[in-house]
PDB file of C-alpha atoms in Angstrom:
ATOM      1  CA  UNK A   2     170.688 109.847 143.709  1.00  0.00           C
ATOM      2  CA  UNK A   3     174.041 108.871 141.577  1.00  0.00           C
ATOM      3  CA  UNK A   4     172.204 106.694 138.641  1.00  0.00           C
ATOM      4  CA  UNK A   5     169.595 108.700 138.478  1.00  0.00           C
ATOM      5  CA  UNK A   6     171.710 111.787 137.964  1.00  0.00           C
ATOM      6  CA  UNK A   7     173.925 109.488 135.183  1.00  0.00           C
ATOM      7  CA  UNK A   8     170.003 108.259 133.570  1.00  0.00           C
ATOM      8  CA  UNK A   9     169.099 111.666 133.455  1.00  0.00           C
ATOM      9  CA  UNK A  10     172.259 112.714 131.507  1.00  0.00           C
ATOM     10  CA  UNK A  11     172.262 109.956 128.980  1.00  0.00           C
ATOM     11  CA  UNK A  12     168.791 110.062 128.619  1.00  0.00           C
ATOM     12  CA  UNK A  13     169.661 113.939 127.586  1.00  0.00           C
ATOM     13  CA  UNK A  14     172.581 112.939 125.231  1.00  0.00           C
ATOM     14  CA  UNK A  15     171.267 110.575 123.944  1.00  0.00           C
ATOM     15  CA  UNK A  16     168.125 112.267 122.343  1.00  0.00           C
ATOM     16  CA  UNK A  17     169.834 115.243 121.176  1.00  0.00           C
ATOM     17  CA  UNK A  18     171.460 111.873 118.755  1.00  0.00           C
ATOM     18  CA  UNK A  19     167.969 110.675 117.700  1.00  0.00           C
ATOM     19  CA  UNK A  20     166.657 114.203 117.568  1.00  0.00           C
ATOM     20  CA  UNK A  21     168.985 116.080 116.094  1.00  0.00           C
ATOM     21  CA  UNK A  22     167.675 119.127 114.017  1.00  0.00           C
ATOM     22  CA  UNK A  23     169.035 121.307 111.337  1.00  0.00           C
ATOM     23  CA  UNK A  24     167.861 125.221 111.155  1.00  0.00           C
ATOM     24  CA  UNK A  25     167.197 126.383 107.655  1.00  0.00           C
ATOM     25  CA  UNK A  26     166.863 129.917 107.326  1.00  0.00           C
ATOM     26  CA  UNK A  27     166.915 132.390 104.713  1.00  0.00           C
ATOM     27  CA  UNK A  28     165.109 135.750 102.655  1.00  0.00           C
ATOM     28  CA  UNK A  29     161.991 135.409 100.162  1.00  0.00           C
ATOM     29  CA  UNK A  30     161.242 138.062  98.063  1.00  0.00           C
ATOM     30  CA  UNK A  31     159.561 138.900  94.646  1.00  0.00           C
ATOM     31  CA  UNK A  32     161.164 137.254  91.375  1.00  0.00           C
ATOM     32  CA  UNK A  33     160.467 140.371  89.291  1.00  0.00           C
ATOM     33  CA  UNK A  34     160.880 143.330  91.727  1.00  0.00           C
ATOM     34  CA  UNK A  35     162.984 141.719  93.686  1.00  0.00           C
ATOM     35  CA  UNK A  36     161.501 143.039  96.662  1.00  0.00           C
ATOM     36  CA  UNK A  37     161.167 141.431 100.227  1.00  0.00           C
ATOM     37  CA  UNK A  38     157.596 139.690 101.053  1.00  0.00           C
ATOM     38  CA  UNK A  39     156.015 140.224 104.828  1.00  0.00           C
ATOM     39  CA  UNK A  40     154.060 137.136 105.933  1.00  0.00           C
ATOM     40  CA  UNK A  41     155.439 134.561 103.647  1.00  0.00           C
ATOM     41  CA  UNK A  42     154.130 131.191 105.318  1.00  0.00           C
ATOM     42  CA  UNK A  43     157.228 128.408 105.395  1.00  0.00           C
ATOM     43  CA  UNK A  44     155.887 125.225 106.754  1.00  0.00           C
ATOM     44  CA  UNK A  45     157.463 121.307 106.925  1.00  0.00           C
ATOM     45  CA  UNK A  46     154.810 118.863 106.001  1.00  0.00           C
ATOM     46  CA  UNK A  47     154.948 115.086 107.798  1.00  0.00           C
ATOM     47  CA  UNK A  48     154.801 112.043 106.049  1.00  0.00           C
ATOM     48  CA  UNK A  49     151.049 112.147 106.385  1.00  0.00           C
ATOM     49  CA  UNK A  50     150.737 115.497 105.014  1.00  0.00           C
ATOM     50  CA  UNK A  51     149.624 117.225 107.022  1.00  0.00           C
ATOM     51  CA  UNK A  52     151.559 120.169 108.457  1.00  0.00           C
ATOM     52  CA  UNK A  53     154.303 119.489 110.956  1.00  0.00           C
ATOM     53  CA  UNK A  54     155.005 122.886 112.034  1.00  0.00           C
ATOM     54  CA  UNK A  55     155.258 126.249 110.927  1.00  0.00           C
ATOM     55  CA  UNK A  56     156.592 130.288 110.095  1.00  0.00           C
ATOM     56  CA  UNK A  57     156.389 133.269 108.634  1.00  0.00           C
ATOM     57  CA  UNK A  58     158.650 135.741 107.041  1.00  0.00           C
ATOM     58  CA  UNK A  59     159.455 139.033 109.268  1.00  0.00           C
ATOM     59  CA  UNK A  60     159.047 142.405 108.326  1.00  0.00           C
ATOM     60  CA  UNK A  61     162.163 142.337 106.224  1.00  0.00           C
ATOM     61  CA  UNK A  62     161.357 138.556 104.178  1.00  0.00           C
ATOM     62  CA  UNK A  63     163.484 136.731 106.719  1.00  0.00           C
ATOM     63  CA  UNK A  64     162.469 133.473 108.032  1.00  0.00           C
ATOM     64  CA  UNK A  65     164.363 130.409 110.218  1.00  0.00           C
ATOM     65  CA  UNK A  66     162.611 127.242 111.009  1.00  0.00           C
ATOM     66  CA  UNK A  67     164.407 123.956 112.913  1.00  0.00           C
ATOM     67  CA  UNK A  68     164.243 120.712 110.890  1.00  0.00           C
ATOM     68  CA  UNK A  69     164.660 117.083 111.384  1.00  0.00           C
ATOM     69  CA  UNK A  70     167.423 115.373 110.132  1.00  0.00           C
ATOM     70  CA  UNK A  71     166.951 114.073 107.032  1.00  0.00           C
ATOM     71  CA  UNK A  72     165.400 114.746 103.509  1.00  0.00           C
ATOM     72  CA  UNK A  73     162.615 117.142 104.516  1.00  0.00           C
ATOM     73  CA  UNK A  74     160.610 118.970 102.208  1.00  0.00           C
ATOM     74  CA  UNK A  75     159.837 122.925 102.768  1.00  0.00           C
ATOM     75  CA  UNK A  76     156.734 124.601 101.578  1.00  0.00           C
ATOM     76  CA  UNK A  77     156.459 128.652 101.168  1.00  0.00           C
ATOM     77  CA  UNK A  78     153.036 129.873 100.341  1.00  0.00           C
ATOM     78  CA  UNK A  79     151.478 133.094 100.240  1.00  0.00           C
ATOM     79  CA  UNK A  80     148.875 134.645  98.414  1.00  0.00           C
ATOM     80  CA  UNK A  81     148.823 136.145  94.906  1.00  0.00           C
ATOM     81  CA  UNK A  82     152.223 134.443  94.647  1.00  0.00           C
ATOM     82  CA  UNK A  83     152.755 130.386  93.302  1.00  0.00           C
ATOM     83  CA  UNK A  84     153.220 127.994  95.897  1.00  0.00           C
ATOM     84  CA  UNK A  85     156.700 126.650  96.594  1.00  0.00           C
ATOM     85  CA  UNK A  86     158.354 123.544  97.933  1.00  0.00           C
ATOM     86  CA  UNK A  87     162.082 122.447  98.195  1.00  0.00           C
ATOM     87  CA  UNK A  88     163.803 119.819  99.629  1.00  0.00           C
ATOM     88  CA  UNK A  89     166.572 119.212 101.287  1.00  0.00           C
ATOM     89  CA  UNK A  90     169.406 117.008 102.652  1.00  0.00           C
ATOM     90  CA  UNK A  91     170.466 117.957 105.891  1.00  0.00           C
ATOM     91  CA  UNK A  92     172.550 116.618 108.875  1.00  0.00           C
ATOM     92  CA  UNK A  93     172.601 117.195 112.502  1.00  0.00           C
ATOM     93  CA  UNK A  94     173.303 120.456 113.887  1.00  0.00           C
ATOM     94  CA  UNK A  95     173.350 121.768 110.272  1.00  0.00           C
ATOM     95  CA  UNK A  96     172.651 126.066 109.714  1.00  0.00           C
ATOM     96  CA  UNK A  97     171.545 126.601 105.900  1.00  0.00           C
ATOM     97  CA  UNK A  98     170.552 129.131 104.197  1.00  0.00           C
ATOM     98  CA  UNK A  99     167.937 129.189 102.026  1.00  0.00           C
ATOM     99  CA  UNK A 100     166.568 132.779  99.798  1.00  0.00           C
ATOM    100  CA  UNK A 101     163.495 131.901  97.668  1.00  0.00           C
ATOM    101  CA  UNK A 102     162.738 133.779  94.933  1.00  0.00           C
ATOM    102  CA  UNK A 103     158.382 133.642  94.585  1.00  0.00           C
ATOM    103  CA  UNK A 104     156.831 134.386  91.518  1.00  0.00           C
ATOM    104  CA  UNK A 105     153.036 135.913  91.375  1.00  0.00           C
ATOM    105  CA  UNK A 106     150.548 133.878  90.183  1.00  0.00           C
ATOM    106  CA  UNK A 107     146.819 135.421  88.997  1.00  0.00           C
ATOM    107  CA  UNK A 108     144.113 134.279  88.805  1.00  0.00           C
ATOM    108  CA  UNK A 109     139.847 135.084  89.142  1.00  0.00           C
ATOM    109  CA  UNK A 110     138.285 134.321  91.753  1.00  0.00           C
ATOM    110  CA  UNK A 111     134.623 133.151  92.196  1.00  0.00           C
ATOM    111  CA  UNK A 112     131.393 135.168  92.605  1.00  0.00           C
ATOM    112  CA  UNK A 113     130.202 135.410  96.112  1.00  0.00           C
ATOM    113  CA  UNK A 114     126.717 134.832  96.133  1.00  0.00           C
ATOM    114  CA  UNK A 115     124.873 136.519  99.449  1.00  0.00           C
ATOM    115  CA  UNK A 116     121.350 134.768  99.578  1.00  0.00           C
ATOM    116  CA  UNK A 117     118.890 133.526 102.490  1.00  0.00           C
ATOM    117  CA  UNK A 118     118.639 130.200 101.673  1.00  0.00           C
ATOM    118  CA  UNK A 119     120.301 127.277 103.480  1.00  0.00           C
ATOM    119  CA  UNK A 120     122.804 126.397 101.312  1.00  0.00           C
ATOM    120  CA  UNK A 121     125.804 127.279  99.132  1.00  0.00           C
ATOM    121  CA  UNK A 122     125.364 128.122  95.383  1.00  0.00           C
ATOM    122  CA  UNK A 123     127.410 129.405  92.061  1.00  0.00           C
ATOM    123  CA  UNK A 124     125.877 133.020  90.627  1.00  0.00           C
ATOM    124  CA  UNK A 125     125.320 130.989  87.420  1.00  0.00           C
ATOM    125  CA  UNK A 126     123.720 128.670  89.418  1.00  0.00           C
ATOM    126  CA  UNK A 127     121.014 130.901  91.412  1.00  0.00           C
ATOM    127  CA  UNK A 128     117.852 131.355  89.507  1.00  0.00           C
ATOM    128  CA  UNK A 129     115.870 134.934  90.408  1.00  0.00           C
ATOM    129  CA  UNK A 130     113.611 136.510  89.207  1.00  0.00           C
ATOM    130  CA  UNK A 131     114.421 140.142  88.906  1.00  0.00           C
ATOM    131  CA  UNK A 132     113.191 143.524  87.922  1.00  0.00           C
ATOM    132  CA  UNK A 133     114.849 146.818  87.020  1.00  0.00           C
ATOM    133  CA  UNK A 134     113.435 150.119  88.312  1.00  0.00           C
ATOM    134  CA  UNK A 135     114.137 153.129  86.177  1.00  0.00           C
ATOM    135  CA  UNK A 136     114.394 156.595  87.504  1.00  0.00           C
ATOM    136  CA  UNK A 137     111.864 158.067  86.414  1.00  0.00           C
ATOM    137  CA  UNK A 138     109.318 155.873  88.056  1.00  0.00           C
ATOM    138  CA  UNK A 139     111.242 156.511  91.266  1.00  0.00           C
ATOM    139  CA  UNK A 140     110.719 159.916  90.213  1.00  0.00           C
ATOM    140  CA  UNK A 141     106.936 159.614  89.995  1.00  0.00           C
ATOM    141  CA  UNK A 142     106.850 158.263  93.104  1.00  0.00           C
ATOM    142  CA  UNK A 143     107.948 161.172  95.323  1.00  0.00           C
ATOM    143  CA  UNK A 144     109.964 158.245  97.245  1.00  0.00           C
ATOM    144  CA  UNK A 145     112.329 158.998 100.248  1.00  0.00           C
ATOM    145  CA  UNK A 146     114.276 156.190 100.306  1.00  0.00           C
ATOM    146  CA  UNK A 147     114.648 152.798  99.398  1.00  0.00           C
TER     147      UNK A 147
END
């Protein structure tokens, strides 16, 4: 029984040394208006490039995320703003404050085509025959609805 208890305690101590983490927290704001941004995605990518874990900023623009010891890269993304990546040097148990100012990004969205076809097409690629119906033609027909 004593050996099992000693094993469990030593395992917990060594796992804390091996898998120690740091905590990064801060506030995300708009760079031009200095207003806090709600719902900004703050996430950590692993070495393969996939998302490891992440959080979103709260109603006050604050976030707090645990990151591994070493040189993690935190990514910040929000619709309408330029995505940012911040590289950090972290040590076990360290508390880091990182405030971010995001710049707006203007971009044009492509048009959406709703069709009965079986595949997606851009509006510029769609060929359809179209006829313009004039108001006078509709009034001559005495229609109740279209």
